[in-house]
Short mmCIF file of C-alpha atoms in Angstrom, two decimals:
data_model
loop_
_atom_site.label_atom_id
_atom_site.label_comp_id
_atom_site.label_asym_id
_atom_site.label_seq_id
_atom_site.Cartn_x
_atom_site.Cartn_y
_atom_site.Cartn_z
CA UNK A 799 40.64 38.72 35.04
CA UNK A 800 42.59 35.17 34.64
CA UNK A 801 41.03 34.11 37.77
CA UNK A 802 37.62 34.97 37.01
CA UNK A 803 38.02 33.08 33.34
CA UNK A 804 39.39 30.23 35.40
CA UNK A 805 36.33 30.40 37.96
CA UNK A 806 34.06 30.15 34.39
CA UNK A 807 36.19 27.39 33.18
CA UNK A 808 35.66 25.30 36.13
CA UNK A 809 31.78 26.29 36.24
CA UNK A 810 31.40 25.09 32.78
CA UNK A 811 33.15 21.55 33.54
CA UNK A 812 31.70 21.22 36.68
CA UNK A 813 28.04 21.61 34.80
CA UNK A 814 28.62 18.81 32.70
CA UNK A 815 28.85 16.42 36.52
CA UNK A 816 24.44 15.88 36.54
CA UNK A 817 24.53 14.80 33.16
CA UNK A 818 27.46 12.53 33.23
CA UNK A 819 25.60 10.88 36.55
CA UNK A 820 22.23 10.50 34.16
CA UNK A 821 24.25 8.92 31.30
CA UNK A 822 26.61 6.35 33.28
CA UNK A 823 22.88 5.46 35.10
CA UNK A 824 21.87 4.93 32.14
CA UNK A 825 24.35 3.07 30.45
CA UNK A 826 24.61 0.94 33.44
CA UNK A 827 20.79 0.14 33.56
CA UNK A 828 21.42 -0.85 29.37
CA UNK A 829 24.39 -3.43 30.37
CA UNK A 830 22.22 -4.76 33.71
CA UNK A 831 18.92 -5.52 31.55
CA UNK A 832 20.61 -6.43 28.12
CA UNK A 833 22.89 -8.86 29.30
CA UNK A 834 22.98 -9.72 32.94
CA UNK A 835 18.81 -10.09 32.44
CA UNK A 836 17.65 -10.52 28.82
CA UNK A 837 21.28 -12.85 27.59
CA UNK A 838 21.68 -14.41 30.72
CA UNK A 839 18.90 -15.01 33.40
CA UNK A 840 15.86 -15.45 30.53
CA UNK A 841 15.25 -18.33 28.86
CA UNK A 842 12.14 -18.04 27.11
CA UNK A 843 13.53 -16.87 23.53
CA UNK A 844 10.10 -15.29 22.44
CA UNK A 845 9.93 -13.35 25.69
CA UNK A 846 13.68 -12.49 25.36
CA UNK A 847 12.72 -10.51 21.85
CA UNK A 848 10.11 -9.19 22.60
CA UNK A 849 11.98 -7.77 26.06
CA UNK A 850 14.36 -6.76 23.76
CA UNK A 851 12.63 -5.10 21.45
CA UNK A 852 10.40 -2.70 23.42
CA UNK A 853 13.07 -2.10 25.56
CA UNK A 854 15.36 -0.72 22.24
CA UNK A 855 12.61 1.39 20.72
CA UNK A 856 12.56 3.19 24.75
CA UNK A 857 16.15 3.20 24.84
CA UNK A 858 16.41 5.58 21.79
CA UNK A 859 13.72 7.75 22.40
CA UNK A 860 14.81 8.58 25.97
CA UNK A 861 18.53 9.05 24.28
CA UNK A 862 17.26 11.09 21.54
CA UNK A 863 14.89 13.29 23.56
CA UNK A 864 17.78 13.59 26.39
CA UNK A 865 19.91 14.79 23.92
CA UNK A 866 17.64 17.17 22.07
CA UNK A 867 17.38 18.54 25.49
CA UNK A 868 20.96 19.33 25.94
CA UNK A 869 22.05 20.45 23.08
CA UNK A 870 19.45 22.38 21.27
CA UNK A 871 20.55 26.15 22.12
CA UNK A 872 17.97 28.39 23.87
CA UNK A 873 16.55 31.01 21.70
CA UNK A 874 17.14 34.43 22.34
CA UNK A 875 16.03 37.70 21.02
CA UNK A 876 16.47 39.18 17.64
CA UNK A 877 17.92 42.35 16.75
CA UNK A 878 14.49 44.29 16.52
CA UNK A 879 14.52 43.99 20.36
CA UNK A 880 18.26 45.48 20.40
CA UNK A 881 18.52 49.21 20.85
CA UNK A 882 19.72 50.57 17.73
CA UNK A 883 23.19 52.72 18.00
CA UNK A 884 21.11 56.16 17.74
CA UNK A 885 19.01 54.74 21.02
CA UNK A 886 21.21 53.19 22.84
CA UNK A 887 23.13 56.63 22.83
CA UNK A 888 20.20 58.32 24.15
CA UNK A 889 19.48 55.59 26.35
CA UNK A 890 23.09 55.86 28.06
CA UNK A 891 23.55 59.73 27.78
CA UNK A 892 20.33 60.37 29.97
CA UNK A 893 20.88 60.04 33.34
CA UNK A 894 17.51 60.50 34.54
CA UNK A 895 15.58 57.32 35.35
CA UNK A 896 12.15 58.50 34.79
CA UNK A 897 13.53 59.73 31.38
CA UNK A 898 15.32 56.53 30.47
CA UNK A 899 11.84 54.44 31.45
CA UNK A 900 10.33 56.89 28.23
CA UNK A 901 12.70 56.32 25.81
CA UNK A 902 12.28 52.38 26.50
CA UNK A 903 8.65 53.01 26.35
CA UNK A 904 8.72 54.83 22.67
CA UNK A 905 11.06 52.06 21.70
CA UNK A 906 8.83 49.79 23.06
CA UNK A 907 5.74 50.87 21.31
CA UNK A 908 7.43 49.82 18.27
CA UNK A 909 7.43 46.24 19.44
CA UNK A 910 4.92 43.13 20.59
CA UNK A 911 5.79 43.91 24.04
CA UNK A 912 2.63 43.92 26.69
CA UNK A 913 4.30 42.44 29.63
CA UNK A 914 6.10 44.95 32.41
CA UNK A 915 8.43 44.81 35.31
CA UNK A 916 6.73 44.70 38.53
CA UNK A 917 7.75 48.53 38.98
CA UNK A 918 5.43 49.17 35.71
CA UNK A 919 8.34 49.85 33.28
CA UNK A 920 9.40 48.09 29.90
CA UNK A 921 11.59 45.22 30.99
CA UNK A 922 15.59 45.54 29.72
CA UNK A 923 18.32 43.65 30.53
CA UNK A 924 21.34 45.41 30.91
CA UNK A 925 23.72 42.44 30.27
CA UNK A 926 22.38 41.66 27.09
CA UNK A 927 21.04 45.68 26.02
CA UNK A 928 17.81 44.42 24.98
CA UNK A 929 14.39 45.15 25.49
CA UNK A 930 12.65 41.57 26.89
CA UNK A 931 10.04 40.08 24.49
CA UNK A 932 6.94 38.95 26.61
CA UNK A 933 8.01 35.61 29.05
CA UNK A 934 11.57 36.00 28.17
CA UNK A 935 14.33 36.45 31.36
CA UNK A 936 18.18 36.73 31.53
CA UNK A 937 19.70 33.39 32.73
CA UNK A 938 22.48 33.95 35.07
CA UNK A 939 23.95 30.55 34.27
CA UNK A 940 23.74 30.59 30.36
CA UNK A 941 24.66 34.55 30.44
CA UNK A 942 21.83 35.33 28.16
CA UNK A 943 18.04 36.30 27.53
CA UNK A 944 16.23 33.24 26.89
CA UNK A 945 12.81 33.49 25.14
CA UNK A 946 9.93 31.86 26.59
CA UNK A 947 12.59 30.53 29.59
CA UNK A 948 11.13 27.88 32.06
CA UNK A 949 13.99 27.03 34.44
CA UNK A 950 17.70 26.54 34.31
CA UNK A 951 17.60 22.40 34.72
CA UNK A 952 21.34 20.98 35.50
CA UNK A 953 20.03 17.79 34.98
CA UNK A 954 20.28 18.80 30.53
CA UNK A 955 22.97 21.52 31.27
CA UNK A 956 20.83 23.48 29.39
CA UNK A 957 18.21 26.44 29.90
CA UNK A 958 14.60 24.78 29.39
CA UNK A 959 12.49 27.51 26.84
CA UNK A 960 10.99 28.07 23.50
CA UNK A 961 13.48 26.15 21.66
CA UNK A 962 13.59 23.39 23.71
CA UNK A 963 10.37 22.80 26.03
CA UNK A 964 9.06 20.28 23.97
CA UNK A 965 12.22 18.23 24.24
CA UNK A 966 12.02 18.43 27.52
CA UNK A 967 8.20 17.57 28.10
CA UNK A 968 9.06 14.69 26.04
CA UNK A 969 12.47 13.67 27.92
CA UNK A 970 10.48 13.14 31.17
CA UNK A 971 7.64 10.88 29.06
CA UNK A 972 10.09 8.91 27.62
CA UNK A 973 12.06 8.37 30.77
CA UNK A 974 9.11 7.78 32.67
CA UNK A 975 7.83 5.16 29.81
CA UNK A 976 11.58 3.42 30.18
CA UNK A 977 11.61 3.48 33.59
CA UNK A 978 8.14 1.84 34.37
CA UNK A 979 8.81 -0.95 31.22
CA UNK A 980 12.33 -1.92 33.69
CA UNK A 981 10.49 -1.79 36.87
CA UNK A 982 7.65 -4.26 35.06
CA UNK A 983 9.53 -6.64 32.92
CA UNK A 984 12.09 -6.82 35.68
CA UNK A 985 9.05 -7.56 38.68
CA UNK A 986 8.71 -11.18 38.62
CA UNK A 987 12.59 -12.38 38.20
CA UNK A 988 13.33 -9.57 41.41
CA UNK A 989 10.77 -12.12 43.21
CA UNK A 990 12.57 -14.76 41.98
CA UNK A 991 15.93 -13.72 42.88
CA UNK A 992 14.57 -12.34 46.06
CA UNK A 993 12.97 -15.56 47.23
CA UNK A 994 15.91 -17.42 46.28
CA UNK A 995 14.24 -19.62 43.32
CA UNK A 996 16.92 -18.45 40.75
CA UNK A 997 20.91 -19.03 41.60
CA UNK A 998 22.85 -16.17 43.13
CA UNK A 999 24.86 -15.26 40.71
CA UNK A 1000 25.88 -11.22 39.33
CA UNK A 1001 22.76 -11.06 37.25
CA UNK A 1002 20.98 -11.06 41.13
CA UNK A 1003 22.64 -7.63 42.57
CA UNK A 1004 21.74 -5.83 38.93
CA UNK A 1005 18.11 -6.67 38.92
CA UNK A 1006 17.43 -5.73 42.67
CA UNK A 1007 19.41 -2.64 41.99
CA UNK A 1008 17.53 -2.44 38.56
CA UNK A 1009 14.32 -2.47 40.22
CA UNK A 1010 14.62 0.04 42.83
CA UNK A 1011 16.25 2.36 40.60
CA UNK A 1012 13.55 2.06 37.92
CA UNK A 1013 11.09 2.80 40.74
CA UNK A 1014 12.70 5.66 42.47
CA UNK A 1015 13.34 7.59 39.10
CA UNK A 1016 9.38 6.98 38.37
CA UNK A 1017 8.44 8.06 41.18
CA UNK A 1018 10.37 11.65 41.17
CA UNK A 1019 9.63 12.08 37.43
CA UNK A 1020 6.06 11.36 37.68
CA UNK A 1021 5.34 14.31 40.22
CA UNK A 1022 8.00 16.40 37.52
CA UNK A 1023 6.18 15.60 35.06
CA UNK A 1024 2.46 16.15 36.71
CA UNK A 1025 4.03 19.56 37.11
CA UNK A 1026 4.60 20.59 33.66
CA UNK A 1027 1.77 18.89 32.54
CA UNK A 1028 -0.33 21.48 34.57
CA UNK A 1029 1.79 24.26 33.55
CA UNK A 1030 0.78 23.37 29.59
CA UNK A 1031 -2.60 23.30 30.51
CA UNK A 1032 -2.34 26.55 31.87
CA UNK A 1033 -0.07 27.94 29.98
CA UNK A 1034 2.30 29.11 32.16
CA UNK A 1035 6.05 28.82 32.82
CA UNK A 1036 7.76 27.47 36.38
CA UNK A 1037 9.01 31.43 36.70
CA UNK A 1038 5.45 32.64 35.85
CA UNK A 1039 3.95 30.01 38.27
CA UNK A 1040 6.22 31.68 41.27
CA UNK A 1041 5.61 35.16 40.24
CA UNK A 1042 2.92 35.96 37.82
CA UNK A 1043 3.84 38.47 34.83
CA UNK A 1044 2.38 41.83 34.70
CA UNK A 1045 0.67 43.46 32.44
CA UNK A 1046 -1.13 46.90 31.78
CA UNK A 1047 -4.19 45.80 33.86
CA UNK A 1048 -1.96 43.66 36.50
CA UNK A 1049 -0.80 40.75 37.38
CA UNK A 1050 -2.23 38.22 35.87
CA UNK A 1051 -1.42 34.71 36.28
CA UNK A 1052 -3.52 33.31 33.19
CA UNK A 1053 -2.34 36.29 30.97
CA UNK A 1054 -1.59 33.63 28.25
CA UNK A 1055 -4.04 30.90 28.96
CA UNK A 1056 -6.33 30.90 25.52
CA UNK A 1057 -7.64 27.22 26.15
CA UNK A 1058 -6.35 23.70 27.25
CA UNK A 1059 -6.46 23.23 22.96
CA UNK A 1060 -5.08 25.71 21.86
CA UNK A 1061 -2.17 26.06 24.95
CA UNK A 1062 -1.54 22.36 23.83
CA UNK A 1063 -0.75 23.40 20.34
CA UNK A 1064 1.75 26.06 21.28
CA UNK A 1065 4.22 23.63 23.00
CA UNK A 1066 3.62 20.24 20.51
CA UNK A 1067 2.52 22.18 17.22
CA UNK A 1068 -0.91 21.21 15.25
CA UNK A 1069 0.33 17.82 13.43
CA UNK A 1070 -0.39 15.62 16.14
CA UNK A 1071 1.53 13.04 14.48
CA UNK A 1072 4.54 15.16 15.49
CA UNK A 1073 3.71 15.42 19.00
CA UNK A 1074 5.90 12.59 20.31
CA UNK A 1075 8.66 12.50 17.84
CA UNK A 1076 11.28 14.89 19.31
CA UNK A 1077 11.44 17.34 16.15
CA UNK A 1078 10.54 21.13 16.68
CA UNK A 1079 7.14 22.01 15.92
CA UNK A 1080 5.89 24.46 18.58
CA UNK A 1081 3.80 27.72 17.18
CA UNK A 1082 5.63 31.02 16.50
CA UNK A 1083 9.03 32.39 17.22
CA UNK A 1084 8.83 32.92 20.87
CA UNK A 1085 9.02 36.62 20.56
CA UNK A 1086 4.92 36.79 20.92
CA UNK A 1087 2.75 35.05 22.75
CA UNK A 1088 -1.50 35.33 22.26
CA UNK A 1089 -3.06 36.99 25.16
CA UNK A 1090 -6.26 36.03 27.02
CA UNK A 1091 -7.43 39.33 27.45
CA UNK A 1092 -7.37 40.57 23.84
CA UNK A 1093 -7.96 44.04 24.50
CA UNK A 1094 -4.49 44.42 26.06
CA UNK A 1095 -3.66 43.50 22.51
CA UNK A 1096 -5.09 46.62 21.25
CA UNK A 1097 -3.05 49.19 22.91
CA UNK A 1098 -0.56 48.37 21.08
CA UNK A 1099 -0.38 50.13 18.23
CA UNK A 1100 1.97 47.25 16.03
CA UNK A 1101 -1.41 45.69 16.08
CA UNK A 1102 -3.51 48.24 14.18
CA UNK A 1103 -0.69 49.07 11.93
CA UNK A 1104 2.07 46.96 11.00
CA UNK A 1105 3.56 49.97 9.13
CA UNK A 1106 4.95 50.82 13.06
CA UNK A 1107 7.63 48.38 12.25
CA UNK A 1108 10.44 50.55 11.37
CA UNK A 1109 14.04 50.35 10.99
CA UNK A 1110 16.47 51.90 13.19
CA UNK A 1111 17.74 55.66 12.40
CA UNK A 1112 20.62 54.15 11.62
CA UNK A 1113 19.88 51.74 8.92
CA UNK A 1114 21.87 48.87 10.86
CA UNK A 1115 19.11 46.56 11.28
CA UNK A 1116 18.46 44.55 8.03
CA UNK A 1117 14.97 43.40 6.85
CA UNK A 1118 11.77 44.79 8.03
CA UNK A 1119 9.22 43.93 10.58
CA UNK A 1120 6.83 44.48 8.33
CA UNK A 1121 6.61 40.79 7.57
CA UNK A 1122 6.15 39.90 11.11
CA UNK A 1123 3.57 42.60 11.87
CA UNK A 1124 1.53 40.84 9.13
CA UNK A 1125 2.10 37.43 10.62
CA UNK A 1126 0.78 38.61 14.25
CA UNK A 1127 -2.47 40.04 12.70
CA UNK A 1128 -3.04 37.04 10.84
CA UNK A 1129 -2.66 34.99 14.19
CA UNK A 1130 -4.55 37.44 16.27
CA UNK A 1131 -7.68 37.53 13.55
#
């Protein structure tokens, strides 16, 4: 048992190693082009601001979006989607598969859920004892459901999902923007330090380095970030791009593609003001999801009646999901 804490303990530090590369990068690109370029090799004072300036407002965004990233938890499932103590004691006293699939599909019925294993069952997680919203998967790493989850980046230490995919989207802009302004600005004084017009002095090794740097990072985020972008405009996740969910009907790839609009608005929100300020303003809770084919919708019967939202035999549960039966008609109509 003290090993295997130990074995975590060393996981969790070692985790921390891809970030701590990113940030001394970073910070070492920040002390090349501040000083050794902007304070030292320019002399132009109006270009030096100006330099200075844009390259500031990029900083911040790529440090505010990079930490957004890390540090905003992923989102996991409420405790309608927990098996209340009266099921869960059914659920663990029956030792018949087939009859343990039924009781998860009662429970189930109960719930937004239209997505299935690939066996046809109601998807549960065993770890966590609850019953998986639609696009939500157990991450080995984070030891938890995560709604919505993406991928498990160790670049953020972090699981990318609902809570966080817009942070993400707009960590690779930002870095992208930051790189390409270092690789520009930077262009014409790498010539000049190249060709041997400018003294050799330390300023020399941190441009060249800055440049090719600046370049390979663009380069390897731009193809990232070509990714996602085609993921948002279908609507999909990098685990439903591998292996499509199912549903009722099948497996359907573009289960949740309603439109390059509205697939926009789920991720960045409807204020387009707010679309590049790294503040959370994605639709919904992550617990439903609209569905192309809305007569999948229908067979559920949370959807003609939100009344189906009960509370547990027990009484644990507090609140109702009364509330947020409402709130999917209202989307839905």
């Amino acid at each position: 048992m003290a090993l295997s804490r130990g074995l975590r303990c060393c996981q969790r530090v070692f985790s921390w190693i891809p970030v701590l590369i990113i940030t001394s990068v970073v910070l070492w690109s920040y002390y090349a082009y501040v000083f050794e370029l902007c304070l030292f090799t320019l002399t132009n004072t109006l270009e030096k601001v100006v330099y200075l300036l844009v390259f500031h407002v990029c900083f911040v965004m790529f440090s505010w979006t990079y930490w957004k990233s890390i540090f905003t938890p992923p989102a996991s499932p409420c405790k309608k989607f927990q098996l209340s103590y009266s099921d869960k004691q059914r659920y663990e006293m029956e030792e018949r598969p087939d009859a343990q699939k039924q009781i998860l599909v009662e429970i189930a019925k109960k719930l937004p859920i239209f997505t299935r294993a690939q066996s046809g069952a109601i998807r549960f997680c065993d770890r966590c004892q609850v019953l998986k919203p639609d696009r939500c998967h157990h991450c080995s790493v984070c030891e938890t459901c995560v709604l919505k989850m993406d991928h498990h980046c160790p670049w953020v230490n972090n699981c990318v999902g609902f809570s966080n995919y817009k942070f993400f989207l707009l960590f690779l802009s930002y870095s992208m923007l930051y790189c390409i302004f270092i690789a520009a600005t930077v262009f014409q004084y790498f010539l000049k330090f190249w060709s041997g017009d400018l003294p050799n002095r330390p300023a020399k090794f941190h441009v060249l380095f800055l440049m090719f740097v600046a370049l390979m990072f663009f380069v390897s985020l731009m193809f990232l970030f070509g990714y996602h972008c085609w993921l948002v405009a279908k609507n999909r996740s990098t685990l439903e791009a591998f292996s499509a969910p199912v549903f009722l009907s099948g497996p359907d790839r573009n289960g949740f593609n309603v439109g390059i609009r509205k697939n926009l608005q789920q991720v960045f929100g409807e204020e387009r003001r707010l679309w590049f300020i790294p503040v959370f303003t994605s639709q919904g809770n992550g617990h439903y999801f609209p569905l192309k084919n809305r007569s999948s919708e229908s067979q559920n019967p949370l959807l003609a009646n939100e009344d189906m939202w009960e509370e547990s035999d027990d009484g644990s549960e507090e609140g109702s999901l009364g509330e947020l039966g409402l709130d999917l008609l209202i989307r839905i109509c």
